[in-house]
mmCIF file of C-alpha atoms in Angstrom:
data_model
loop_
_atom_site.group_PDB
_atom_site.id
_atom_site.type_symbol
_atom_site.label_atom_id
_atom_site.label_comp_id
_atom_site.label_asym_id
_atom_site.label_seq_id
_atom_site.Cartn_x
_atom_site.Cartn_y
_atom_site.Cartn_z
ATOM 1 C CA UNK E 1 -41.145 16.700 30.112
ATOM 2 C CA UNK E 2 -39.301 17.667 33.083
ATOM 3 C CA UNK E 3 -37.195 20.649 33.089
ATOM 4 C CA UNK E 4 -33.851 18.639 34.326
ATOM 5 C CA UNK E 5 -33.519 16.974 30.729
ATOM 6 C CA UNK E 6 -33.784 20.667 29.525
ATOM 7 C CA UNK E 7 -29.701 21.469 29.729
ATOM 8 C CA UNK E 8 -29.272 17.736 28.282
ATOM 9 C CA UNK E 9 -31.543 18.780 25.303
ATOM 10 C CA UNK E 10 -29.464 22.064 24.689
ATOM 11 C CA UNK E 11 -26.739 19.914 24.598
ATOM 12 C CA UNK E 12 -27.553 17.986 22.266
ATOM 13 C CA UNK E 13 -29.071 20.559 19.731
ATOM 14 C CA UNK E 14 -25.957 22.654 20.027
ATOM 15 C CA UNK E 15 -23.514 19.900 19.148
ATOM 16 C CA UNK E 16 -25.557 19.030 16.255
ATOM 17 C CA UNK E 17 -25.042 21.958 15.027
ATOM 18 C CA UNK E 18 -21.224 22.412 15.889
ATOM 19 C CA UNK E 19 -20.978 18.929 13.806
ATOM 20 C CA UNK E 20 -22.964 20.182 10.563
ATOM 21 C CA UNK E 21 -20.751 23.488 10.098
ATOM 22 C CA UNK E 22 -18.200 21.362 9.960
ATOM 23 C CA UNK E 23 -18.479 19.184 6.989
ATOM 24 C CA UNK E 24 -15.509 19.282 4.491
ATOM 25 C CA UNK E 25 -15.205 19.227 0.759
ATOM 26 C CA UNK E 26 -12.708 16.553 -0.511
ATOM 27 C CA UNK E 27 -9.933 18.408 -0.834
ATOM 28 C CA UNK E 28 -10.040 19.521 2.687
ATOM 29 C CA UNK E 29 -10.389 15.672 3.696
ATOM 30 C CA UNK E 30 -7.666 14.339 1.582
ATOM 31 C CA UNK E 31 -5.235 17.626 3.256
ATOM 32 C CA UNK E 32 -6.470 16.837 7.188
ATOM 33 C CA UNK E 33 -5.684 13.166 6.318
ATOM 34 C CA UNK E 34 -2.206 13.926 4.934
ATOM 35 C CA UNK E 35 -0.809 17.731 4.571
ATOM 36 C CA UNK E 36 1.953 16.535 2.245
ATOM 37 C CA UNK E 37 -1.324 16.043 -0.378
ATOM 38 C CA UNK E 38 -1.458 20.268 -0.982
ATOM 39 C CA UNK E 39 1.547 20.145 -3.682
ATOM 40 C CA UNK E 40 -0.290 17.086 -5.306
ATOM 41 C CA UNK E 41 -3.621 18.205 -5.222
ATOM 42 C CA UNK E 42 -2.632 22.275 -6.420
ATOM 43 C CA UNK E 43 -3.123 20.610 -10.132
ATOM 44 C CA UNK E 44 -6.512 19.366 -11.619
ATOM 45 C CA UNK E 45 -6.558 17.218 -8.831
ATOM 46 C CA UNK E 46 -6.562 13.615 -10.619
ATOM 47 C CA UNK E 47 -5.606 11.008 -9.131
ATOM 48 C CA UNK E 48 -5.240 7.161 -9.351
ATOM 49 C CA UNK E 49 -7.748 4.840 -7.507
ATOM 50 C CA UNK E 50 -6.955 1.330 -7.035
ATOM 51 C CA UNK E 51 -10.043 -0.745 -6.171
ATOM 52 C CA UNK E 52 -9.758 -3.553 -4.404
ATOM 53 C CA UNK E 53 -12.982 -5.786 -4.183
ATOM 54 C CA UNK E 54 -13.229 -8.058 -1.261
ATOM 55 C CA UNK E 55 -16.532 -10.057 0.573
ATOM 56 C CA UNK E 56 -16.692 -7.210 3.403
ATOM 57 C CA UNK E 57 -16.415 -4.056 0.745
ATOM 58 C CA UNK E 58 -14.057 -2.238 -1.214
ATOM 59 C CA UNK E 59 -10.700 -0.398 0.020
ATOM 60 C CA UNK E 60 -9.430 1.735 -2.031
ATOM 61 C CA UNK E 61 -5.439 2.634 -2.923
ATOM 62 C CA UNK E 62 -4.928 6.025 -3.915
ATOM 63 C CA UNK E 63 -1.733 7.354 -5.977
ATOM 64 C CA UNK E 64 -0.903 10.579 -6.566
ATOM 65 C CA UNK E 65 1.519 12.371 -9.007
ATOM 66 C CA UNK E 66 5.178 11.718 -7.675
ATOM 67 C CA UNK E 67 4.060 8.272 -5.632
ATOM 68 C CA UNK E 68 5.933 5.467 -7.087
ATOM 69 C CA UNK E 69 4.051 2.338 -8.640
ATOM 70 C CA UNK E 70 4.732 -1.258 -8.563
ATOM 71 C CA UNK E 71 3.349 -3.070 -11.754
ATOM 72 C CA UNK E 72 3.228 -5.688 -14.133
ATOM 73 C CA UNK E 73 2.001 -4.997 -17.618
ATOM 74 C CA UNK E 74 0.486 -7.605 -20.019
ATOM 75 C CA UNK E 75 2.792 -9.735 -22.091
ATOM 76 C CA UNK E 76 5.845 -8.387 -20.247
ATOM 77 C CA UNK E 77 7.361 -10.372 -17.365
ATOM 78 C CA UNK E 78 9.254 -7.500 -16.396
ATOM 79 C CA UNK E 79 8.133 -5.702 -12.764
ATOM 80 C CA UNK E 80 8.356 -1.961 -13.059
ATOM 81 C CA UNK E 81 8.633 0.357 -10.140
ATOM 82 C CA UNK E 82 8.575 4.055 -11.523
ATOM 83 C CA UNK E 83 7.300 7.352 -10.332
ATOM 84 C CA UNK E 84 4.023 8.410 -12.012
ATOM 85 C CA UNK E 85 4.359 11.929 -13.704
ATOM 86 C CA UNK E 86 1.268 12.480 -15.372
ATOM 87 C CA UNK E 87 -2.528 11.276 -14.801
ATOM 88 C CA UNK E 88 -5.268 10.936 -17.655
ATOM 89 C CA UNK E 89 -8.774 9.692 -17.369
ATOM 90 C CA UNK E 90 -7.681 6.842 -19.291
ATOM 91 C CA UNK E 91 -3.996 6.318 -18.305
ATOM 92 C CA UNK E 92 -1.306 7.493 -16.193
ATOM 93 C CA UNK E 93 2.656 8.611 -17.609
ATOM 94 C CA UNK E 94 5.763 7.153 -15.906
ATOM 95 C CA UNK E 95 9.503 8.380 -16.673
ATOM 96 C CA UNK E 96 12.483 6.419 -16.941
ATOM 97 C CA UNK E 97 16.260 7.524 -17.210
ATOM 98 C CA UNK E 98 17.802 7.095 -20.583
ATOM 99 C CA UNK E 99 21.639 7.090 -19.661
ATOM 100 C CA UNK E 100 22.735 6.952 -23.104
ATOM 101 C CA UNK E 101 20.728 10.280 -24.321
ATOM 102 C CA UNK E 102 20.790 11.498 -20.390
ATOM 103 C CA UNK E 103 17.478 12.706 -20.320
ATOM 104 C CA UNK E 104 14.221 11.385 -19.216
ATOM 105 C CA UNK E 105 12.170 9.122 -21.460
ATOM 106 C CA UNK E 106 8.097 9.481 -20.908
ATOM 107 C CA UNK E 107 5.869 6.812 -21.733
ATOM 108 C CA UNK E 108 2.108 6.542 -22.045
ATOM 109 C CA UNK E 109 0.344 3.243 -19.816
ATOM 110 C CA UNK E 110 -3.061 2.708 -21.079
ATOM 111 C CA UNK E 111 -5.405 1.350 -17.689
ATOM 112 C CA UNK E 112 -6.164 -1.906 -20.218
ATOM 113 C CA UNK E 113 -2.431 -2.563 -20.041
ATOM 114 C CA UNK E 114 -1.564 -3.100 -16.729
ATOM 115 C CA UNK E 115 -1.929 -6.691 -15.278
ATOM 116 C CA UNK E 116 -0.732 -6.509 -11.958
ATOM 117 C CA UNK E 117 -0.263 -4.149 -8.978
ATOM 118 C CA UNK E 118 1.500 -4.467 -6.065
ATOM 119 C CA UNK E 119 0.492 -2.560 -3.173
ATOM 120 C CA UNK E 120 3.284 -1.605 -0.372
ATOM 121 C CA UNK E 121 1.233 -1.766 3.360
ATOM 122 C CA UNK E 122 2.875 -0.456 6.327
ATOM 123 C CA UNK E 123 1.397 -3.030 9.279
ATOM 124 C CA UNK E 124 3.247 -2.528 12.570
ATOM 125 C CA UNK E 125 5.514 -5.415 13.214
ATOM 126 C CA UNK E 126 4.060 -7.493 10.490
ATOM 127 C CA UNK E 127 6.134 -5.547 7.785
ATOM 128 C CA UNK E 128 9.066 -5.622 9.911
ATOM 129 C CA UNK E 129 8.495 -9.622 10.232
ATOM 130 C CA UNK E 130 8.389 -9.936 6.588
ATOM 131 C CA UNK E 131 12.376 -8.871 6.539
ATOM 132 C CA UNK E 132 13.232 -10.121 9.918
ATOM 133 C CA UNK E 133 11.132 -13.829 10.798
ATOM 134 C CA UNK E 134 13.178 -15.252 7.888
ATOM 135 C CA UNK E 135 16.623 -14.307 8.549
ATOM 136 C CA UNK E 136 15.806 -15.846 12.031
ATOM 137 C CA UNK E 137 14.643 -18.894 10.939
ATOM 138 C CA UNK E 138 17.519 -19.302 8.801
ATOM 139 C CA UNK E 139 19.806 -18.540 12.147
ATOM 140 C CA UNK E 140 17.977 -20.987 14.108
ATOM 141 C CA UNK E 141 18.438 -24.026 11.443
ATOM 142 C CA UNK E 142 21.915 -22.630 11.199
ATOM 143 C CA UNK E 143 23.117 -22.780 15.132
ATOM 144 C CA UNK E 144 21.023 -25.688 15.291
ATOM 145 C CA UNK E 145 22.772 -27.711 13.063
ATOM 146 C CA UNK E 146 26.529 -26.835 13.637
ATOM 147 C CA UNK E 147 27.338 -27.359 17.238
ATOM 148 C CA UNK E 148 30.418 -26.196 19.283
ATOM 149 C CA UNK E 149 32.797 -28.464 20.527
ATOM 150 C CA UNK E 150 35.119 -26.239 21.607
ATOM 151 C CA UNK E 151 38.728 -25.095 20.253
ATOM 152 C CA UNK E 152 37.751 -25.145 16.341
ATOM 153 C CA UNK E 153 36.076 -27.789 16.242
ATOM 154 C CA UNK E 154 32.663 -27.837 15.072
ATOM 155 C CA UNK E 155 30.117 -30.903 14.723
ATOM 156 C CA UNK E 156 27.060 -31.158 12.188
ATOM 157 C CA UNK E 157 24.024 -32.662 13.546
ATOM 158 C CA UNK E 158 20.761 -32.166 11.297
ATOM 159 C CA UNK E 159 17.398 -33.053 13.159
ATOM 160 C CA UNK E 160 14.548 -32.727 11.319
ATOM 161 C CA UNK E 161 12.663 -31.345 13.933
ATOM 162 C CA UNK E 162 14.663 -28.065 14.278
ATOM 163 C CA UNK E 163 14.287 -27.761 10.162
ATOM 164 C CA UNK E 164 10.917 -28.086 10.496
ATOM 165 C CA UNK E 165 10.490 -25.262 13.620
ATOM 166 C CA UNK E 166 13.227 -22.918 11.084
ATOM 167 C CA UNK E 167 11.229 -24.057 8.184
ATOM 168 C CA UNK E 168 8.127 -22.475 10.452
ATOM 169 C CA UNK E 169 9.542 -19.705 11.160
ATOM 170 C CA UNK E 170 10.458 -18.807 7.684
ATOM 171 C CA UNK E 171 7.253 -19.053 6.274
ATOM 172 C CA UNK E 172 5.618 -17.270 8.575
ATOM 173 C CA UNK E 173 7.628 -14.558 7.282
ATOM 174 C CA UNK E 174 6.604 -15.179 3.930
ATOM 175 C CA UNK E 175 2.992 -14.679 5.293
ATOM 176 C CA UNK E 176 4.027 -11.561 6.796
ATOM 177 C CA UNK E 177 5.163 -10.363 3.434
ATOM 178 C CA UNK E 178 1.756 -11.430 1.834
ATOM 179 C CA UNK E 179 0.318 -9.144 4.060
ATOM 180 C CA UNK E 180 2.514 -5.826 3.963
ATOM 181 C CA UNK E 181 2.846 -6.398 -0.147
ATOM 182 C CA UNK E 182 -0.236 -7.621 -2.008
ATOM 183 C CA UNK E 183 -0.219 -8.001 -5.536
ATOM 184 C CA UNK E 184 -3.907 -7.768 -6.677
ATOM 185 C CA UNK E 185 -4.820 -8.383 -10.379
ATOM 186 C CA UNK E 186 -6.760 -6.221 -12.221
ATOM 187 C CA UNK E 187 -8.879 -8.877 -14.113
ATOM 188 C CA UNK E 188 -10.952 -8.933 -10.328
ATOM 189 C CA UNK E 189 -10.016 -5.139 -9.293
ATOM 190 C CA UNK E 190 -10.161 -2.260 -10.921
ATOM 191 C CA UNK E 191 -7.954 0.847 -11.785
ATOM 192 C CA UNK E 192 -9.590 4.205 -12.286
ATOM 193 C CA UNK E 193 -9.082 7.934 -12.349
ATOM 194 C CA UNK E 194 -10.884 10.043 -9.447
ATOM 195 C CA UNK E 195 -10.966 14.043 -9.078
ATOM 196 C CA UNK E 196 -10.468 15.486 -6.204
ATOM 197 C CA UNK E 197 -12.645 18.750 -5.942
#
């Protein structure tokens, strides 16, 4: 071998070894991701893993005690949105405001129980179309349709062709909204307790 690949080799052999020194237990993964984790993770270090299943793999949602959690629970219509106090290997406890005994109520969700969770997505500009690509469809079918004559006098002319460009608009903002908050049901996914250690 010549000696001018030499340096190259050394190279090589000494990042290898820079890179191996380096490799991180979880909890050092989870606090380089996110430093706000170190308060969460100073407990047992439980937390709540949403899996989500899909045809290139699985991503995985991850809550922590003191994130807040959008459900559905089975045989209630009711959508809940509550801060999670407490994490089992089997369930996870939520508290709710009682303001007729002013105190905090605590109650027990089994994994079985829950039906549906909604997962909130921050996607630049696509969660800021959800709110905003609707409103402006609504303005467009709105200035559209009442035209300025001048004085105070207004005309209404409806054309279906600006409905359907504002009707467009619209639901692409629905779409957006699919995107930045899925609801995934657990019948397909699955909800699970992980230790961070």
């Amino acid at each position: 071998m010549p000696k001018r690949y030499s340096p190259f080799i050394f190279l090589f052999f000494l990042s290898i070894s820079c890179i191996a020194q380096q490799i991180l237990s979880d909890k050092e993964l989870f606090l380089r991701q996110n430093p706000q984790y170190q308060t969460m993770l100073n407990g047992d270090g439980r937390y709540l893993a949403l899996d989500v299943y899909r045809w290139g793999g699985i991503t995985r949602h991850r809550y922590f005690v003191g994130d807040e959690l959008r459900f559905k629970l089975k045989r209630n219509p009711k959508r809940f949105n509550e801060t999670i106090v407490a994490i089992s290997d089997s369930s996870f406890t939520i508290a709710r405001f009682n303001d007729i005994l002013n105190e905090n109520e605590y109650t027990e969700i089994k994994f079985p129980e829950v039906r549906k969770i909604r997962v909130y997505r921050r996607i630049p500009w696509v969660t800021q179309g959800a709110y905003m690509l609707p409103i402006a469809g609504g303005i467009f079918l709105l200035s559209d349709t009442f035209i300025y004559k001048g004085g105070m006098e207004f005309a209404v002319q409806f054309d279906p062709k600006s409905a359907l460009i504002g009707g467009g608009i619209a639901s692409l903002g629905l779409l957006c909204k699919q995107l930045s908050f899925p609801t995934y049901r657990l019948k397909r996914h699955r909800l699970h307790t992980l230790r961070v250690k």
